[in-house]
Amino acid sequence: MSPSNGSAIFNSYRALALNCNHVPHVVRFHQRHRAFYLVTAVGASFHIYNVKKLGIVAVSNPLPEDITCLAADRMLVFAAHGNYVKAFAKNKDIVYIYEGHNAAVHLLLPFGDHVISVDRDNTLIVWDVQSEEEYLQLNFDKNTFTVSALLHPSTYINKLLLGSQQGSLQLWNIKSNKLLYTFQGWDSSVSVLQQAPAVDVVAVGLTSGMIVIHNLKYDEMVMKFQQDWGPVTAISFRTDGFPVMAVGSHVGHVGLWDLEEKKLITQMRETHSTAVAGLTFVHGEPLLITTGEDNAIRVWIFDAPGGGGRLLRCRMGHGAPPTKIKYHGSDGQNILSAGQDGTLQSFSTIHESFNKSLGHGCKNKKKSKKKGLNYIFMKLPPITNFASETARQSYWDGIVACHQGCQFSTTWNYQKGSMGALKLKPRRCKKGHDENVYATAVELTSCGNFALVGLSSGHVDVYNMQSGIHRGRYGKNETHHGQIRGIAVDGLNQLTITAGGDKQVKFWKFKSKELVYAIILDSSPATILLHRDSGMLAVAMDDFRITVLDSETRKIVRRFTGHQNQINDMAFSPDGRWLITASMDCTIRTWDLPSGCLIDCFLLDSAAISITMSPTGDFLATAHVDNLGIYLWSNKTLYNIIALRPLPADYQPAVTVLPGACQQDLKTSDIETEVQDQMIEYESSEQLGEQLVTLSLLPESRWKNLLNLDVIKKRNKPKEPPKVPKSVPFFIPTISGLVPHFAAAEQQGAEGQSKVVNLGVLAQKTELYMQLEGALDTNNYDHVIKLLKGMGPSNIDIEMRSLAPEGGGSLNVMQSFLQMISYMLCTKRDFELAQAYLALYLKLHLKVIAAEPVLLEEMSKVSVLLEETWMHMQTLFNKSMCLLGYMKSALL
């Protein structure tokens, strides 16, 4: 494999749990579909959702950099990245590129046949959409007027309203390039400009939290509001007949203001856990769309009498990067993910409609139901590790998790989609002692009945998952002298394996809690992973090495080196053949356990913090540092022939781009095609060794029933003669056989046709007959054997009968056939065919052989060869049976 290659096994497929970010969204109306669509930015791409169901409709092609701002008109979507502005058509393809800015673009506004962009250098450029040419450029002084907001006031032709960080507003005529009017402002930076439903009236949002409703025509303040949540991030007005204004804040709250009574109607607190990036009332409908930096899209409906909104539908992901991911269940369709935002969520690899959130952990579930999770002291810290099983999840909780810095572990119910009522806390910690002790590792037995919790004090406790009762601990005083780094239980609940900071891996009896064996390692283990089917235990060390132990023999079977930084997570392939490891050196490596070699390695932009392999082996899921999504990588070995060769120790992988939100085409690249062309295809020889007896590859139906062909024909004989089917003119008649071919057209005319029978035709020799005659001189029967292999049982029977003199044959040909059998026995190839052909030959021509001395002499030679071959095979059979018997009875 070339050093410039990416992964040889995994191909980027798609990203999960990415919905939006801090860039304000855009709502579009499609004339043909008569539906509203939501456009949100996600990294270097933008997503388009239908507002009706919040289903994803399209994902754009990725840009070289992250999108900084979005805008859209009825035909195009404009996205800015860096110094460029690009226009997308049909939601995916880039059709126009606008170049000319010297700094990053942060504001966009469609303006009829033009689009307006503003960069960080305070330069405003008006572009012609079709020609991509610059129509107008305005440069502003940063000290006096730094553009922070754009708005085209309704009915103001060719007019543009600009807001500044200094607080003043300017009204420009774009066509004449003139400043028409300057509004003094309110001594605070302008963050949002929004057109009100009334003509000449706009809403101005300030960083001081003030919202001003201003009349542009008379330069008069109509009304003003003040929110206590800090800067205004977004403003929208209802257009379905209710005078309501919604205002977003940087703390995630939304305030609803009555414009007629000039008062606050209600507060929608905790709309988002972070700043509200954008909010939009759907035109003519009581629906409010909000997006936030917490990677959530929510649609609220206003149908309650109090004027407040209730959540109608939402799309949620993690608001902070995931800490641990794991496939849940054996079907490989759901991934459990714990994030730094404290939530536990399930993401479906099939469809987004199957996603579910299990919520945020809380210290007291009863109090949280009464008071909510608004109080910070009620929330639990993020989950650092969890384990899940599906065996008993219908009866009780099937997930156990440990939290950062918490003594107790929590249980979760997947089917109910909520945190359980149990808190697994050791008795010695309930009296107030050991406040610095916290849970570090958890494990569930395959039956789902028991949970094992490892603590930083070196103890490992066992709990019943149904009742939460403490069922014992491993070791008299403590399990390890350092904190517990990992716990594993085998599939039959016979063996428990613990790894601690004291450089030891210990094997315990699960039921009696007795120590069976202990292994002292060269370095402290960081984490462990057990493949329950094969019994292989992978141990990641603090010195960046990986040790693989056999849990049955308690021996070290493999050692792997190559990572240059801390190993974050490991995953086994379902068959236990591969061990996949992720490290802080930003590489993901695949090790082949049977050969003990590194067979794949690829480099990423950010380190993988957690990985998990699908139980079906089709996908590898990864979660990365500072990334909110879960990324799927397809296993190329399932649908393509991949040459897996050991990689050298100095292998330098190329950087691989993370998958996007849309499914990637599973096509092989040019480099992969070149590698496949260089693959050496192994062609097995007809015979591996001259001393070995080799069978043919023919199916049994071609040779097994040769002796019973008469019985089969008699049984299959029709009870009544077959009826001639009516001739169909458009069907060409065929002759049946192993290889069917078209029948020659019969001559309809009788003229020129002789009525005298040509006896020479009847005496015509077959091809097999001629090949046997020729082989008498050359003593090479390869062509004869190949010809017999291509015949069916009936053809072979007819050819055999025609070898005798009464069937039109001769003694020389019969002798040649016996020599062919001797040739097959000497070469030890096609052994079963030689037996079948010889048996049929003897059945048909036994009387002729007994009457001819030449055939008797040849038959005696065949008998000697046959006996020698059978004696050799019998010896090999006896040796093999003896070895198998010893392997079964011996105690290893």
PDB file of N, CA and C in Angstrom, residues 30-89:
ATOM      1  N   HIS A  30     -40.904  27.245  -0.449  1.00  0.00           N
ATOM      2  CA  HIS A  30     -40.818  26.657  -1.786  1.00  0.00           C
ATOM      3  C   HIS A  30     -42.173  26.811  -2.468  1.00  0.00           C
ATOM      4  N   GLN A  31     -42.172  27.540  -3.601  1.00  0.00           N
ATOM      5  CA  GLN A  31     -43.431  27.842  -4.280  1.00  0.00           C
ATOM      6  C   GLN A  31     -44.102  26.583  -4.809  1.00  0.00           C
ATOM      7  N   ARG A  32     -43.315  25.712  -5.412  1.00  0.00           N
ATOM      8  CA  ARG A  32     -43.909  24.515  -6.015  1.00  0.00           C
ATOM      9  C   ARG A  32     -44.415  23.553  -4.956  1.00  0.00           C
ATOM     10  N   HIS A  33     -43.630  23.337  -3.925  1.00  0.00           N
ATOM     11  CA  HIS A  33     -44.032  22.400  -2.875  1.00  0.00           C
ATOM     12  C   HIS A  33     -45.029  23.015  -1.889  1.00  0.00           C
ATOM     13  N   ARG A  34     -45.117  24.336  -1.895  1.00  0.00           N
ATOM     14  CA  ARG A  34     -45.989  25.031  -0.943  1.00  0.00           C
ATOM     15  C   ARG A  34     -45.638  24.610   0.485  1.00  0.00           C
ATOM     16  N   ALA A  35     -44.346  24.671   0.785  1.00  0.00           N
ATOM     17  CA  ALA A  35     -43.868  24.234   2.096  1.00  0.00           C
ATOM     18  C   ALA A  35     -42.691  25.099   2.500  1.00  0.00           C
ATOM     19  N   PHE A  36     -42.464  25.177   3.819  1.00  0.00           N
ATOM     20  CA  PHE A  36     -41.350  25.927   4.369  1.00  0.00           C
ATOM     21  C   PHE A  36     -40.190  24.972   4.644  1.00  0.00           C
ATOM     22  N   TYR A  37     -38.989  25.486   4.407  1.00  0.00           N
ATOM     23  CA  TYR A  37     -37.779  24.704   4.629  1.00  0.00           C
ATOM     24  C   TYR A  37     -36.814  25.502   5.503  1.00  0.00           C
ATOM     25  N   LEU A  38     -36.102  24.777   6.356  1.00  0.00           N
ATOM     26  CA  LEU A  38     -35.152  25.369   7.295  1.00  0.00           C
ATOM     27  C   LEU A  38     -33.734  25.037   6.846  1.00  0.00           C
ATOM     28  N   VAL A  39     -32.875  26.058   6.788  1.00  0.00           N
ATOM     29  CA  VAL A  39     -31.480  25.879   6.378  1.00  0.00           C
ATOM     30  C   VAL A  39     -30.598  26.200   7.581  1.00  0.00           C
ATOM     31  N   THR A  40     -29.775  25.252   7.996  1.00  0.00           N
ATOM     32  CA  THR A  40     -28.858  25.439   9.123  1.00  0.00           C
ATOM     33  C   THR A  40     -27.449  25.071   8.697  1.00  0.00           C
ATOM     34  N   ALA A  41     -26.479  25.717   9.301  1.00  0.00           N
ATOM     35  CA  ALA A  41     -25.071  25.437   9.018  1.00  0.00           C
ATOM     36  C   ALA A  41     -24.550  24.406  10.002  1.00  0.00           C
ATOM     37  N   VAL A  42     -23.811  23.447   9.468  1.00  0.00           N
ATOM     38  CA  VAL A  42     -23.158  22.420  10.289  1.00  0.00           C
ATOM     39  C   VAL A  42     -21.742  22.252   9.760  1.00  0.00           C
ATOM     40  N   GLY A  43     -20.806  22.925  10.402  1.00  0.00           N
ATOM     41  CA  GLY A  43     -19.430  22.827   9.955  1.00  0.00           C
ATOM     42  C   GLY A  43     -19.258  23.437   8.578  1.00  0.00           C
ATOM     43  N   ALA A  44     -18.745  22.654   7.645  1.00  0.00           N
ATOM     44  CA  ALA A  44     -18.486  23.130   6.296  1.00  0.00           C
ATOM     45  C   ALA A  44     -19.647  22.869   5.349  1.00  0.00           C
ATOM     46  N   SER A  45     -20.758  22.350   5.833  1.00  0.00           N
ATOM     47  CA  SER A  45     -21.928  22.071   5.000  1.00  0.00           C
ATOM     48  C   SER A  45     -23.151  22.720   5.635  1.00  0.00           C
ATOM     49  N   PHE A  46     -24.227  22.782   4.875  1.00  0.00           N
ATOM     50  CA  PHE A  46     -25.495  23.210   5.458  1.00  0.00           C
ATOM     51  C   PHE A  46     -26.543  22.135   5.204  1.00  0.00           C
ATOM     52  N   HIS A  47     -27.475  22.017   6.160  1.00  0.00           N
ATOM     53  CA  HIS A  47     -28.551  21.041   6.095  1.00  0.00           C
ATOM     54  C   HIS A  47     -29.853  21.759   5.773  1.00  0.00           C
ATOM     55  N   ILE A  48     -30.728  21.068   5.079  1.00  0.00           N
ATOM     56  CA  ILE A  48     -32.046  21.604   4.769  1.00  0.00           C
ATOM     57  C   ILE A  48     -33.089  20.639   5.325  1.00  0.00           C
ATOM     58  N   TYR A  49     -33.995  21.165   6.167  1.00  0.00           N
ATOM     59  CA  TYR A  49     -35.037  20.371   6.801  1.00  0.00           C
ATOM     60  C   TYR A  49     -36.403  20.908   6.361  1.00  0.00           C
ATOM     61  N   ASN A  50     -37.379  20.007   6.263  1.00  0.00           N
ATOM     62  CA  ASN A  50     -38.746  20.474   6.071  1.00  0.00           C
ATOM     63  C   ASN A  50     -39.342  20.795   7.431  1.00  0.00           C
ATOM     64  N   VAL A  51     -39.974  21.943   7.527  1.00  0.00           N
ATOM     65  CA  VAL A  51     -40.500  22.407   8.814  1.00  0.00           C
ATOM     66  C   VAL A  51     -41.635  21.519   9.292  1.00  0.00           C
ATOM     67  N   LYS A  52     -42.338  20.892   8.376  1.00  0.00           N
ATOM     68  CA  LYS A  52     -43.515  20.103   8.744  1.00  0.00           C
ATOM     69  C   LYS A  52     -43.157  18.942   9.645  1.00  0.00           C
ATOM     70  N   LYS A  53     -42.072  18.224   9.340  1.00  0.00           N
ATOM     71  CA  LYS A  53     -41.692  17.058  10.129  1.00  0.00           C
ATOM     72  C   LYS A  53     -40.276  17.131  10.669  1.00  0.00           C
ATOM     73  N   LEU A  54     -39.560  18.202  10.335  1.00  0.00           N
ATOM     74  CA  LEU A  54     -38.158  18.346  10.702  1.00  0.00           C
ATOM     75  C   LEU A  54     -37.302  17.188  10.178  1.00  0.00           C
ATOM     76  N   GLY A  55     -37.702  16.639   9.040  1.00  0.00           N
ATOM     77  CA  GLY A  55     -36.895  15.610   8.404  1.00  0.00           C
ATOM     78  C   GLY A  55     -35.864  16.244   7.501  1.00  0.00           C
ATOM     79  N   ILE A  56     -34.686  15.652   7.474  1.00  0.00           N
ATOM     80  CA  ILE A  56     -33.618  16.210   6.649  1.00  0.00           C
ATOM     81  C   ILE A  56     -33.913  15.936   5.182  1.00  0.00           C
ATOM     82  N   VAL A  57     -33.822  16.990   4.366  1.00  0.00           N
ATOM     83  CA  VAL A  57     -34.146  16.897   2.946  1.00  0.00           C
ATOM     84  C   VAL A  57     -32.890  16.803   2.095  1.00  0.00           C
ATOM     85  N   ALA A  58     -31.902  17.621   2.416  1.00  0.00           N
ATOM     86  CA  ALA A  58     -30.687  17.643   1.597  1.00  0.00           C
ATOM     87  C   ALA A  58     -29.524  18.106   2.456  1.00  0.00           C
ATOM     88  N   VAL A  59     -28.347  17.741   2.019  1.00  0.00           N
ATOM     89  CA  VAL A  59     -27.093  18.182   2.634  1.00  0.00           C
ATOM     90  C   VAL A  59     -26.207  18.697   1.520  1.00  0.00           C
ATOM     91  N   SER A  60     -25.683  19.876   1.683  1.00  0.00           N
ATOM     92  CA  SER A  60     -24.866  20.472   0.631  1.00  0.00           C
ATOM     93  C   SER A  60     -23.509  19.786   0.530  1.00  0.00           C
ATOM     94  N   ASN A  61     -22.855  19.998  -0.597  1.00  0.00           N
ATOM     95  CA  ASN A  61     -21.485  19.556  -0.733  1.00  0.00           C
ATOM     96  C   ASN A  61     -20.607  20.370   0.213  1.00  0.00           C
ATOM     97  N   PRO A  62     -19.617  19.769   0.830  1.00  0.00           N
ATOM     98  CA  PRO A  62     -18.816  20.493   1.824  1.00  0.00           C
ATOM     99  C   PRO A  62     -17.942  21.568   1.195  1.00  0.00           C
ATOM    100  N   LEU A  63     -17.744  22.632   1.942  1.00  0.00           N
ATOM    101  CA  LEU A  63     -16.852  23.712   1.548  1.00  0.00           C
ATOM    102  C   LEU A  63     -15.475  23.482   2.168  1.00  0.00           C
ATOM    103  N   PRO A  64     -14.452  24.181   1.683  1.00  0.00           N
ATOM    104  CA  PRO A  64     -13.107  23.968   2.257  1.00  0.00           C
ATOM    105  C   PRO A  64     -13.000  24.367   3.719  1.00  0.00           C
ATOM    106  N   GLU A  65     -13.845  25.331   4.174  1.00  0.00           N
ATOM    107  CA  GLU A  65     -13.787  25.795   5.548  1.00  0.00           C
ATOM    108  C   GLU A  65     -15.196  25.804   6.142  1.00  0.00           C
ATOM    109  N   ASP A  66     -15.262  26.061   7.442  1.00  0.00           N
ATOM    110  CA  ASP A  66     -16.558  26.134   8.108  1.00  0.00           C
ATOM    111  C   ASP A  66     -17.345  27.345   7.623  1.00  0.00           C
ATOM    112  N   ILE A  67     -18.651  27.184   7.544  1.00  0.00           N
ATOM    113  CA  ILE A  67     -19.524  28.273   7.112  1.00  0.00           C
ATOM    114  C   ILE A  67     -19.637  29.301   8.238  1.00  0.00           C
ATOM    115  N   THR A  68     -19.496  30.586   7.876  1.00  0.00           N
ATOM    116  CA  THR A  68     -19.556  31.663   8.863  1.00  0.00           C
ATOM    117  C   THR A  68     -20.903  32.363   8.871  1.00  0.00           C
ATOM    118  N   CYS A  69     -21.626  32.372   7.756  1.00  0.00           N
ATOM    119  CA  CYS A  69     -22.967  32.960   7.734  1.00  0.00           C
ATOM    120  C   CYS A  69     -23.738  32.401   6.553  1.00  0.00           C
ATOM    121  N   LEU A  70     -25.077  32.467   6.659  1.00  0.00           N
ATOM    122  CA  LEU A  70     -25.978  31.911   5.661  1.00  0.00           C
ATOM    123  C   LEU A  70     -26.995  32.964   5.239  1.00  0.00           C
ATOM    124  N   ALA A  71     -27.480  32.836   4.004  1.00  0.00           N
ATOM    125  CA  ALA A  71     -28.586  33.639   3.499  1.00  0.00           C
ATOM    126  C   ALA A  71     -29.218  32.856   2.363  1.00  0.00           C
ATOM    127  N   ALA A  72     -30.474  33.200   2.034  1.00  0.00           N
ATOM    128  CA  ALA A  72     -31.169  32.454   0.984  1.00  0.00           C
ATOM    129  C   ALA A  72     -32.246  33.325   0.372  1.00  0.00           C
ATOM    130  N   ASP A  73     -32.481  33.140  -0.917  1.00  0.00           N
ATOM    131  CA  ASP A  73     -33.644  33.709  -1.587  1.00  0.00           C
ATOM    132  C   ASP A  73     -34.481  32.553  -2.129  1.00  0.00           C
ATOM    133  N   ARG A  74     -35.393  32.838  -3.056  1.00  0.00           N
ATOM    134  CA  ARG A  74     -36.299  31.777  -3.498  1.00  0.00           C
ATOM    135  C   ARG A  74     -35.628  30.738  -4.387  1.00  0.00           C
ATOM    136  N   MET A  75     -34.419  31.044  -4.911  1.00  0.00           N
ATOM    137  CA  MET A  75     -33.760  30.123  -5.825  1.00  0.00           C
ATOM    138  C   MET A  75     -32.441  29.578  -5.275  1.00  0.00           C
ATOM    139  N   LEU A  76     -31.674  30.439  -4.586  1.00  0.00           N
ATOM    140  CA  LEU A  76     -30.306  30.093  -4.220  1.00  0.00           C
ATOM    141  C   LEU A  76     -30.120  30.155  -2.707  1.00  0.00           C
ATOM    142  N   VAL A  77     -29.109  29.422  -2.250  1.00  0.00           N
ATOM    143  CA  VAL A  77     -28.644  29.502  -0.868  1.00  0.00           C
ATOM    144  C   VAL A  77     -27.220  30.030  -0.902  1.00  0.00           C
ATOM    145  N   PHE A  78     -26.962  31.110  -0.164  1.00  0.00           N
ATOM    146  CA  PHE A  78     -25.641  31.740  -0.130  1.00  0.00           C
ATOM    147  C   PHE A  78     -24.954  31.348   1.173  1.00  0.00           C
ATOM    148  N   ALA A  79     -23.706  30.917   1.053  1.00  0.00           N
ATOM    149  CA  ALA A  79     -22.909  30.516   2.210  1.00  0.00           C
ATOM    150  C   ALA A  79     -21.544  31.176   2.107  1.00  0.00           C
ATOM    151  N   ALA A  80     -21.070  31.718   3.214  1.00  0.00           N
ATOM    152  CA  ALA A  80     -19.763  32.372   3.256  1.00  0.00           C
ATOM    153  C   ALA A  80     -18.805  31.528   4.072  1.00  0.00           C
ATOM    154  N   HIS A  81     -17.595  31.409   3.580  1.00  0.00           N
ATOM    155  CA  HIS A  81     -16.529  30.749   4.326  1.00  0.00           C
ATOM    156  C   HIS A  81     -15.231  31.498   4.018  1.00  0.00           C
ATOM    157  N   GLY A  82     -14.551  31.905   5.065  1.00  0.00           N
ATOM    158  CA  GLY A  82     -13.333  32.666   4.844  1.00  0.00           C
ATOM    159  C   GLY A  82     -13.634  33.970   4.115  1.00  0.00           C
ATOM    160  N   ASN A  83     -12.898  34.222   3.025  1.00  0.00           N
ATOM    161  CA  ASN A  83     -13.063  35.440   2.229  1.00  0.00           C
ATOM    162  C   ASN A  83     -13.991  35.239   1.041  1.00  0.00           C
ATOM    163  N   TYR A  84     -14.663  34.094   0.955  1.00  0.00           N
ATOM    164  CA  TYR A  84     -15.452  33.767  -0.225  1.00  0.00           C
ATOM    165  C   TYR A  84     -16.936  33.675   0.124  1.00  0.00           C
ATOM    166  N   VAL A  85     -17.734  33.981  -0.871  1.00  0.00           N
ATOM    167  CA  VAL A  85     -19.174  33.781  -0.810  1.00  0.00           C
ATOM    168  C   VAL A  85     -19.557  32.889  -1.981  1.00  0.00           C
ATOM    169  N   LYS A  86     -20.314  31.826  -1.718  1.00  0.00           N
ATOM    170  CA  LYS A  86     -20.677  30.875  -2.765  1.00  0.00           C
ATOM    171  C   LYS A  86     -22.180  30.668  -2.758  1.00  0.00           C
ATOM    172  N   ALA A  87     -22.725  30.532  -3.954  1.00  0.00           N
ATOM    173  CA  ALA A  87     -24.161  30.338  -4.132  1.00  0.00           C
ATOM    174  C   ALA A  87     -24.416  28.903  -4.564  1.00  0.00           C
ATOM    175  N   PHE A  88     -25.385  28.267  -3.900  1.00  0.00           N
ATOM    176  CA  PHE A  88     -25.734  26.881  -4.166  1.00  0.00           C
ATOM    177  C   PHE A  88     -27.100  26.831  -4.846  1.00  0.00           C
ATOM    178  N   ALA A  89     -27.212  25.976  -5.844  1.00  0.00           N
ATOM    179  CA  ALA A  89     -28.486  25.702  -6.495  1.00  0.00           C
ATOM    180  C   ALA A  89     -28.838  24.241  -6.291  1.00  0.00           C
TER     181      ALA A  89
END
